[in-house]
């Protein structure tokens, strides 16, 4: 017996059939075309999914006009069978791109919709389209979409003609979950072209660096970009101290020079990043004295830019120490006038006063004390300037320091035994000092 079939949609304002009714003869089939009711700028997506409602009715005569069929299905009763609800799924790359767009997926509700709608939308996409959409998802930092695309066949290791990869886009997006998904999905790092640490350094993202270093034990910490710069150069240029500290702690070389001869210290000094300069000075071997291809030290670059707060760190402190060692009173005064820290320490913890006292430069000692040098400051071994003067048998300096209220019994545990012996020696050889109570 023939069957009359009527189709309708749950949202007729969006979906409709030009011929919603038909008659199917015995042992036959029929096809219907579903149309968008109105043109729209974006796919009419919704959850739960829109549906096509299929109704049928026995038609003994096997004949009826469209008006007859419309009247037939407009009446309810036992003659009408509700056979099925068929979900309407919108598929293809345009739908996927819309699902990935920030305008749609920004809200938490829509994000849930994306997770429900995306798998079906991907079903008719070819390999090229999947790879293209994977790049889009990585750029947006959409970790769920990245996972879905990889599951249906997107190639996690495909690169552009210029070598750019989905991982580079994910790192630039700053999304930790996206980076982790790509690592776990088998992205293979190529140290000759991948510059992920450079991107993370520019963004001040230690957390990204940690994930990358944990995910890739063979990542090259000193890989260079087209200008010969490492990630440490980039961090120093931006003054990102935590990134600098992390990179140095895991093995980045603070003494490496770029193609123009600039070390990370040069960049930090050029930009006036005081904290970064201080850290790099303490962790590099020769960067303080390295010169660029234009013959500039980090100190000279700081001068060029007028970063006076760096002068002492980068050179004036050294000049003051040398002047104090030589007893160059004019040099000492000049350095102090230019803003040098009169109590700045060298690698052994010596201040300029330690140096002048040890060398017996009494006029230098007087100038330094006049300009704020700390009298009883101790070095890394616990020695004060007075201890050094006594050790070096510089009696005039020792007597002057004592006259300025230097504390002869101020010494650390490390210095105690040595200094006591030196005091005995000093008293035995310079008996006119024995009236002073040194111990």
Short mmCIF file of C-alpha atoms in Angstrom, two decimals:
data_model
loop_
_atom_site.label_atom_id
_atom_site.label_comp_id
_atom_site.label_asym_id
_atom_site.label_seq_id
_atom_site.Cartn_x
_atom_site.Cartn_y
_atom_site.Cartn_z
CA UNK A 1 0.00 0.00 0.00
CA UNK A 2 1.20 3.54 -0.74
CA UNK A 3 2.34 5.74 2.15
CA UNK A 4 1.93 9.49 2.49
CA UNK A 5 4.94 11.17 4.15
CA UNK A 6 5.08 14.63 5.69
CA UNK A 7 8.25 16.36 6.95
CA UNK A 8 8.61 19.37 9.25
CA UNK A 9 11.46 20.91 11.24
CA UNK A 10 11.76 21.94 14.86
CA UNK A 11 12.80 25.46 13.73
CA UNK A 12 10.91 26.29 10.52
CA UNK A 13 12.22 29.85 10.68
CA UNK A 14 15.65 28.41 9.80
CA UNK A 15 15.01 25.09 8.05
CA UNK A 16 12.27 24.07 5.62
CA UNK A 17 11.41 21.82 2.67
CA UNK A 18 10.20 23.18 -0.66
CA UNK A 19 8.03 20.03 -1.02
CA UNK A 20 7.42 18.71 2.49
CA UNK A 21 4.85 16.08 1.40
CA UNK A 22 5.08 13.14 -0.95
CA UNK A 23 3.58 9.76 -1.70
CA UNK A 24 5.81 6.71 -1.67
CA UNK A 25 4.49 3.76 -3.70
CA UNK A 26 5.03 0.20 -2.42
CA UNK A 27 8.65 -0.96 -2.42
CA UNK A 28 9.89 2.55 -3.35
CA UNK A 29 11.97 5.32 -1.78
CA UNK A 30 11.85 9.09 -1.81
CA UNK A 31 14.38 11.89 -1.19
CA UNK A 32 13.88 15.35 0.23
CA UNK A 33 16.02 18.50 0.14
CA UNK A 34 16.33 20.60 3.29
CA UNK A 35 16.86 24.33 2.78
CA UNK A 36 17.90 27.21 4.94
CA UNK A 37 14.80 29.39 5.11
CA UNK A 38 16.79 32.63 4.96
CA UNK A 39 20.36 33.44 4.08
CA UNK A 40 22.46 34.23 7.15
CA UNK A 41 26.00 35.35 7.95
CA UNK A 42 26.66 32.46 10.31
CA UNK A 43 25.50 28.85 10.59
CA UNK A 44 22.29 28.47 12.65
CA UNK A 45 23.83 26.15 15.22
CA UNK A 46 22.10 25.13 18.41
CA UNK A 47 22.10 22.52 21.14
CA UNK A 48 20.19 20.35 21.41
CA UNK A 49 20.31 19.85 17.66
CA UNK A 50 17.44 20.92 15.44
CA UNK A 51 15.47 17.99 14.08
CA UNK A 52 13.38 16.85 11.14
CA UNK A 53 10.09 15.32 12.28
CA UNK A 54 8.91 12.50 10.01
CA UNK A 55 5.17 11.66 9.94
CA UNK A 56 3.39 9.11 7.77
CA UNK A 57 -0.09 7.83 6.97
CA UNK A 58 -1.43 4.93 4.95
CA UNK A 59 -2.88 6.04 1.60
CA UNK A 60 -5.02 3.28 0.05
CA UNK A 61 -5.80 5.28 -3.11
CA UNK A 62 -2.14 6.01 -3.77
CA UNK A 63 -3.10 9.46 -5.07
CA UNK A 64 -3.47 12.92 -3.43
CA UNK A 65 -2.60 16.53 -4.22
CA UNK A 66 -0.24 18.62 -2.11
CA UNK A 67 -3.23 20.43 -0.62
CA UNK A 68 -4.86 17.10 0.23
CA UNK A 69 -1.66 15.91 1.92
CA UNK A 70 -1.34 19.20 3.83
CA UNK A 71 -4.89 18.82 5.15
CA UNK A 72 -4.22 15.16 5.97
CA UNK A 73 -1.21 15.94 8.16
CA UNK A 74 -2.75 19.03 9.71
CA UNK A 75 -5.27 16.82 11.57
CA UNK A 76 -4.26 14.68 14.52
CA UNK A 77 -5.59 11.21 15.02
CA UNK A 78 -4.75 7.55 14.88
CA UNK A 79 -4.25 7.75 11.12
CA UNK A 80 -1.02 9.75 11.61
CA UNK A 81 2.18 7.96 12.63
CA UNK A 82 5.12 9.87 14.09
CA UNK A 83 7.94 7.77 12.74
CA UNK A 84 11.16 9.56 13.63
CA UNK A 85 13.08 12.64 14.68
CA UNK A 86 16.21 13.04 12.60
CA UNK A 87 18.90 15.44 13.97
CA UNK A 88 20.12 18.18 11.64
CA UNK A 89 23.92 18.43 11.64
CA UNK A 90 25.76 21.24 9.86
CA UNK A 91 29.11 19.99 8.61
CA UNK A 92 32.15 21.13 6.66
CA UNK A 93 35.11 23.51 7.06
CA UNK A 94 33.02 26.70 7.14
CA UNK A 95 31.05 25.37 10.09
CA UNK A 96 34.23 24.30 11.88
CA UNK A 97 35.83 27.71 11.33
CA UNK A 98 32.76 29.34 12.84
CA UNK A 99 32.89 27.03 15.85
CA UNK A 100 36.52 27.95 16.36
CA UNK A 101 35.88 31.67 16.06
CA UNK A 102 36.29 33.71 19.23
CA UNK A 103 32.93 35.38 18.62
CA UNK A 104 31.17 32.05 19.06
CA UNK A 105 33.31 30.14 21.57
CA UNK A 106 33.93 32.99 24.01
CA UNK A 107 31.15 32.09 26.46
CA UNK A 108 31.17 28.97 28.61
CA UNK A 109 27.81 27.85 27.15
CA UNK A 110 29.06 28.12 23.61
CA UNK A 111 32.25 26.33 24.54
CA UNK A 112 30.09 23.38 25.58
CA UNK A 113 28.24 23.66 22.27
CA UNK A 114 31.55 23.51 20.43
CA UNK A 115 32.46 20.23 22.11
CA UNK A 116 29.11 18.73 21.12
CA UNK A 117 28.94 20.05 17.55
CA UNK A 118 32.56 19.86 16.44
CA UNK A 119 33.00 16.08 15.89
CA UNK A 120 30.08 15.92 13.42
CA UNK A 121 31.12 19.15 11.67
CA UNK A 122 34.54 17.64 11.03
CA UNK A 123 33.16 14.50 9.41
CA UNK A 124 33.20 15.86 5.84
CA UNK A 125 36.57 17.69 6.01
CA UNK A 126 39.53 16.40 4.01
CA UNK A 127 43.13 16.20 5.22
CA UNK A 128 44.19 19.58 3.88
CA UNK A 129 41.21 21.26 5.52
CA UNK A 130 41.89 19.51 8.82
CA UNK A 131 45.53 20.69 8.83
CA UNK A 132 44.46 24.23 8.00
CA UNK A 133 41.93 24.24 10.82
CA UNK A 134 44.50 22.77 13.23
CA UNK A 135 46.64 25.85 12.61
CA UNK A 136 43.65 28.07 13.29
CA UNK A 137 42.87 26.25 16.54
CA UNK A 138 46.52 26.45 17.66
CA UNK A 139 46.64 30.16 16.89
CA UNK A 140 43.55 30.70 19.04
CA UNK A 141 44.88 28.47 21.82
CA UNK A 142 41.82 26.19 21.66
CA UNK A 143 43.11 22.99 23.21
CA UNK A 144 39.82 21.04 22.88
CA UNK A 145 39.58 21.76 19.17
CA UNK A 146 43.23 20.84 18.72
CA UNK A 147 42.53 17.46 20.34
CA UNK A 148 39.42 16.89 18.19
CA UNK A 149 41.22 17.77 14.97
CA UNK A 150 44.15 15.48 15.74
CA UNK A 151 41.75 12.64 16.60
CA UNK A 152 40.12 12.82 13.13
CA UNK A 153 43.42 12.94 11.27
CA UNK A 154 45.00 16.41 11.34
CA UNK A 155 48.80 16.17 11.02
CA UNK A 156 50.44 17.58 14.16
CA UNK A 157 53.84 17.74 12.42
CA UNK A 158 52.85 19.49 9.19
CA UNK A 159 54.87 22.67 8.54
CA UNK A 160 54.38 25.62 6.22
CA UNK A 161 56.79 26.23 3.38
CA UNK A 162 58.71 28.57 5.70
CA UNK A 163 58.99 25.88 8.36
CA UNK A 164 56.38 27.36 10.70
CA UNK A 165 54.50 24.78 12.76
CA UNK A 166 51.31 24.40 14.77
CA UNK A 167 53.44 24.26 17.92
CA UNK A 168 54.91 27.69 17.22
CA UNK A 169 51.37 29.05 16.89
CA UNK A 170 50.31 27.37 20.13
CA UNK A 171 53.31 28.76 22.01
CA UNK A 172 52.64 32.25 20.65
CA UNK A 173 49.03 31.94 21.81
CA UNK A 174 50.35 31.43 25.33
CA UNK A 175 47.88 28.62 26.06
CA UNK A 176 49.56 26.00 28.25
CA UNK A 177 46.94 23.31 27.59
CA UNK A 178 47.38 23.63 23.82
CA UNK A 179 51.13 23.25 24.08
CA UNK A 180 50.72 20.21 26.34
CA UNK A 181 48.24 18.58 23.95
CA UNK A 182 50.65 18.97 21.03
CA UNK A 183 53.53 17.52 23.06
CA UNK A 184 51.42 14.53 24.10
CA UNK A 185 50.15 14.11 20.51
CA UNK A 186 53.66 13.55 19.20
CA UNK A 187 54.86 16.90 17.92
CA UNK A 188 58.53 16.46 17.01
CA UNK A 189 60.77 19.41 17.80
CA UNK A 190 63.36 20.51 15.25
CA UNK A 191 66.05 22.52 17.01
CA UNK A 192 67.36 23.87 13.71
CA UNK A 193 64.20 25.89 13.05
CA UNK A 194 61.94 25.83 16.14
CA UNK A 195 62.34 28.90 18.36
CA UNK A 196 59.76 28.21 21.05
CA UNK A 197 61.93 29.43 23.92
CA UNK A 198 62.46 32.71 22.08
CA UNK A 199 58.69 33.25 21.85
CA UNK A 200 58.18 32.39 25.52
CA UNK A 201 61.05 34.67 26.55
CA UNK A 202 59.55 37.61 24.70
CA UNK A 203 56.22 37.02 26.49
CA UNK A 204 57.83 36.65 29.95
CA UNK A 205 56.38 33.13 30.27
CA UNK A 206 58.51 30.92 32.50
CA UNK A 207 55.58 28.49 32.76
CA UNK A 208 55.68 27.87 29.00
CA UNK A 209 59.42 27.31 29.17
CA UNK A 210 59.00 24.77 31.95
CA UNK A 211 56.47 22.75 29.92
CA UNK A 212 58.72 22.83 26.84
CA UNK A 213 61.84 21.82 28.76
CA UNK A 214 59.99 18.99 30.48
CA UNK A 215 58.39 17.84 27.23
CA UNK A 216 61.61 17.96 25.20
CA UNK A 217 64.71 16.85 27.08
CA UNK A 218 66.75 17.57 23.93
CA UNK A 219 65.54 21.14 23.44
CA UNK A 220 68.47 23.40 22.52
CA UNK A 221 68.71 26.07 25.23
CA UNK A 222 71.22 28.03 23.15
CA UNK A 223 69.55 27.80 19.74
CA UNK A 224 69.86 31.03 17.76
CA UNK A 225 67.47 32.96 15.54
CA UNK A 226 68.30 34.65 12.23
CA UNK A 227 70.25 37.35 14.11
CA UNK A 228 72.25 34.90 16.16
CA UNK A 229 70.29 35.62 19.33
CA UNK A 230 69.39 33.05 21.95
CA UNK A 231 66.26 33.10 24.09
CA UNK A 232 68.45 34.62 26.81
CA UNK A 233 69.26 37.57 24.53
CA UNK A 234 65.53 38.11 24.01
CA UNK A 235 64.77 37.98 27.74
CA UNK A 236 67.63 40.36 28.53
CA UNK A 237 66.44 42.84 25.92
CA UNK A 238 63.01 42.90 27.57
CA UNK A 239 64.37 42.85 31.12
CA UNK A 240 62.41 39.72 32.03
CA UNK A 241 64.44 38.78 35.11
CA UNK A 242 62.56 35.59 36.05
CA UNK A 243 63.00 34.26 32.53
CA UNK A 244 66.70 35.15 32.61
CA UNK A 245 67.09 33.35 35.93
CA UNK A 246 65.27 30.26 34.64
CA UNK A 247 67.25 30.05 31.40
CA UNK A 248 70.59 30.41 33.17
CA UNK A 249 69.56 27.83 35.78
CA UNK A 250 68.81 25.21 33.10
CA UNK A 251 71.97 25.84 31.08
CA UNK A 252 71.66 28.86 28.79
CA UNK A 253 75.03 30.53 28.18
CA UNK A 254 75.10 34.17 29.40
CA UNK A 255 78.38 34.83 27.55
CA UNK A 256 77.12 33.96 24.04
CA UNK A 257 77.33 36.74 21.45
CA UNK A 258 74.89 37.32 18.60
CA UNK A 259 75.85 38.11 15.00
CA UNK A 260 76.74 41.69 16.01
CA UNK A 261 78.80 40.64 18.99
CA UNK A 262 76.15 41.52 21.58
CA UNK A 263 75.88 39.38 24.71
CA UNK A 264 72.69 39.31 26.81
CA UNK A 265 74.41 41.81 29.12
CA UNK A 266 74.82 44.25 26.22
CA UNK A 267 71.07 44.12 25.59
CA UNK A 268 70.15 44.56 29.25
CA UNK A 269 72.57 47.49 29.61
CA UNK A 270 71.38 49.12 26.39
CA UNK A 271 67.78 49.02 27.65
CA UNK A 272 68.65 50.11 31.19
CA UNK A 273 67.36 46.99 32.97
CA UNK A 274 69.15 47.28 36.32
CA UNK A 275 68.05 43.99 37.90
CA UNK A 276 68.77 42.04 34.73
CA UNK A 277 72.22 43.62 34.48
CA UNK A 278 72.99 42.74 38.09
CA UNK A 279 72.01 39.09 37.63
CA UNK A 280 73.92 38.68 34.37
CA UNK A 281 77.04 40.25 35.88
CA UNK A 282 76.95 37.67 38.65
CA UNK A 283 76.53 34.73 36.26
CA UNK A 284 78.74 35.55 33.29
CA UNK A 285 82.50 35.14 33.01
CA UNK A 286 83.57 37.82 30.56
CA UNK A 287 80.43 39.58 29.26
CA UNK A 288 81.27 42.66 31.33
CA UNK A 289 84.39 43.18 29.23
CA UNK A 290 83.14 41.83 25.89
CA UNK A 291 82.89 44.30 23.02
CA UNK A 292 80.40 44.36 20.16
CA UNK A 293 81.54 44.44 16.54
CA UNK A 294 81.28 48.22 16.84
CA UNK A 295 83.74 48.06 19.75
CA UNK A 296 81.24 48.84 22.53
CA UNK A 297 81.23 47.35 26.00
CA UNK A 298 78.01 47.05 27.98
CA UNK A 299 79.17 50.06 30.02
CA UNK A 300 79.61 52.16 26.89
CA UNK A 301 76.16 51.19 25.63
CA UNK A 302 74.70 52.32 28.97
CA UNK A 303 76.54 55.64 28.61
CA UNK A 304 75.21 56.07 25.06
CA UNK A 305 71.67 55.70 26.39
CA UNK A 306 72.25 57.74 29.54
CA UNK A 307 71.46 54.88 31.93
CA UNK A 308 73.50 56.39 34.76
CA UNK A 309 72.07 53.93 37.28
CA UNK A 310 74.17 51.24 35.57
CA UNK A 311 77.50 53.04 35.51
CA UNK A 312 78.60 51.78 38.90
CA UNK A 313 77.60 48.16 38.20
CA UNK A 314 79.23 48.03 34.80
CA UNK A 315 82.51 49.90 35.25
CA UNK A 316 82.83 52.78 37.68
CA UNK A 317 82.99 50.34 40.58
CA UNK A 318 85.99 48.68 38.96
CA UNK A 319 87.66 52.04 38.37
CA UNK A 320 87.11 53.05 41.99
CA UNK A 321 88.60 49.77 43.22
CA UNK A 322 91.65 50.29 41.01
CA UNK A 323 92.02 53.89 42.16
CA UNK A 324 91.76 52.80 45.80
CA UNK A 325 94.40 50.11 45.25
CA UNK A 326 96.78 52.67 43.74
CA UNK A 327 95.94 55.39 46.25
CA UNK A 328 94.86 57.64 43.39
CA UNK A 329 93.03 60.30 45.39
CA UNK A 330 91.96 62.28 42.32
CA UNK A 331 90.63 59.13 40.68
CA UNK A 332 88.72 58.19 43.83
CA UNK A 333 87.13 61.63 44.03
CA UNK A 334 86.23 61.55 40.33
CA UNK A 335 84.48 58.17 40.58
CA UNK A 336 82.53 59.21 43.66
CA UNK A 337 81.50 62.46 41.96
CA UNK A 338 80.19 60.42 39.02
CA UNK A 339 77.94 58.39 41.31
CA UNK A 340 80.00 55.31 42.10
CA UNK A 341 78.91 53.30 45.13
CA UNK A 342 81.72 53.93 47.61
CA UNK A 343 80.87 50.64 49.34
CA UNK A 344 80.59 48.53 46.21
CA UNK A 345 82.07 45.04 46.54
CA UNK A 346 84.26 42.99 44.24
CA UNK A 347 84.12 39.23 43.71
CA UNK A 348 85.74 38.65 47.12
CA UNK A 349 83.50 41.02 49.00
CA UNK A 350 86.18 43.69 49.26
CA UNK A 351 85.12 47.32 49.21
CA UNK A 352 87.46 50.09 47.99
CA UNK A 353 88.35 50.71 51.66
CA UNK A 354 89.54 47.10 52.01
CA UNK A 355 91.84 47.61 49.03
CA UNK A 356 93.24 50.94 50.18
CA UNK A 357 93.82 49.62 53.71
CA UNK A 358 95.56 46.46 52.51
CA UNK A 359 97.87 48.50 50.26
CA UNK A 360 98.55 51.12 52.94
CA UNK A 361 97.07 53.99 50.91
CA UNK A 362 96.31 56.23 53.88
CA UNK A 363 95.27 59.27 51.85
CA UNK A 364 92.90 57.08 49.87
CA UNK A 365 91.53 55.67 53.12
CA UNK A 366 90.87 59.19 54.40
CA UNK A 367 89.04 60.25 51.21
CA UNK A 368 86.93 57.10 51.18
CA UNK A 369 85.91 57.51 54.83
CA UNK A 370 85.11 61.16 54.22
CA UNK A 371 82.73 60.15 51.43
CA UNK A 372 80.81 57.51 53.35
CA UNK A 373 82.90 54.33 53.24
CA UNK A 374 81.77 51.89 55.93
CA UNK A 375 84.52 51.49 58.49
CA UNK A 376 83.76 48.02 59.83
CA UNK A 377 82.37 46.30 56.74
CA UNK A 378 83.49 42.65 56.42
CA UNK A 379 84.48 40.79 53.27
CA UNK A 380 83.54 37.22 52.31
CA UNK A 381 86.07 35.81 54.83
CA UNK A 382 84.96 38.08 57.64
CA UNK A 383 87.82 40.59 57.39
CA UNK A 384 87.36 44.32 58.00
CA UNK A 385 89.68 46.92 56.43
CA UNK A 386 91.48 47.13 59.80
CA UNK A 387 92.14 43.38 59.77
CA UNK A 388 93.66 43.66 56.29
CA UNK A 389 95.83 46.61 57.30
CA UNK A 390 97.15 44.64 60.25
CA UNK A 391 97.69 41.51 58.14
CA UNK A 392 99.68 43.57 55.63
CA UNK A 393 101.60 45.37 58.42
CA UNK A 394 100.26 48.75 57.32
CA UNK A 395 100.70 50.41 60.75
CA UNK A 396 99.86 53.98 59.71
CA UNK A 397 96.58 52.90 58.15
CA UNK A 398 95.79 50.64 61.11
CA UNK A 399 96.38 53.45 63.58
CA UNK A 400 94.28 55.85 61.55
CA UNK A 401 91.40 53.39 61.30
CA UNK A 402 91.52 52.84 65.04
CA UNK A 403 91.52 56.59 65.58
CA UNK A 404 88.30 56.67 63.51
CA UNK A 405 86.76 54.12 65.93
CA UNK A 406 87.34 50.97 63.91
CA UNK A 407 86.49 47.90 65.98
CA UNK A 408 89.52 45.67 66.24
CA UNK A 409 87.56 42.81 67.81
CA UNK A 410 84.91 42.74 65.07
CA UNK A 411 85.49 39.57 63.12
CA UNK A 412 83.54 36.63 61.85
CA UNK A 413 84.09 33.05 63.01
CA UNK A 414 86.03 32.34 59.80
CA UNK A 415 88.43 35.23 60.41
CA UNK A 416 88.91 34.79 64.16
CA UNK A 417 91.88 32.46 64.32
CA UNK A 418 93.82 34.04 61.45
CA UNK A 419 93.30 37.59 62.60
CA UNK A 420 94.29 36.84 66.18
CA UNK A 421 97.60 35.42 64.98
CA UNK A 422 98.15 38.42 62.74
CA UNK A 423 97.53 40.74 65.67
CA UNK A 424 100.17 38.95 67.76
CA UNK A 425 102.61 39.25 64.88
CA UNK A 426 101.78 42.92 64.48
CA UNK A 427 102.31 43.63 68.21
CA UNK A 428 105.64 41.84 68.24
CA UNK A 429 106.97 43.83 65.32
CA UNK A 430 105.46 47.18 66.18
CA UNK A 431 105.71 47.38 69.95
CA UNK A 432 104.45 50.96 70.12
CA UNK A 433 101.00 49.66 69.14
CA UNK A 434 100.73 47.11 71.95
CA UNK A 435 98.95 49.57 74.20
CA UNK A 436 95.85 49.17 72.05
CA UNK A 437 93.51 46.35 73.01
CA UNK A 438 93.11 44.43 69.72
CA UNK A 439 91.62 41.23 71.15
#
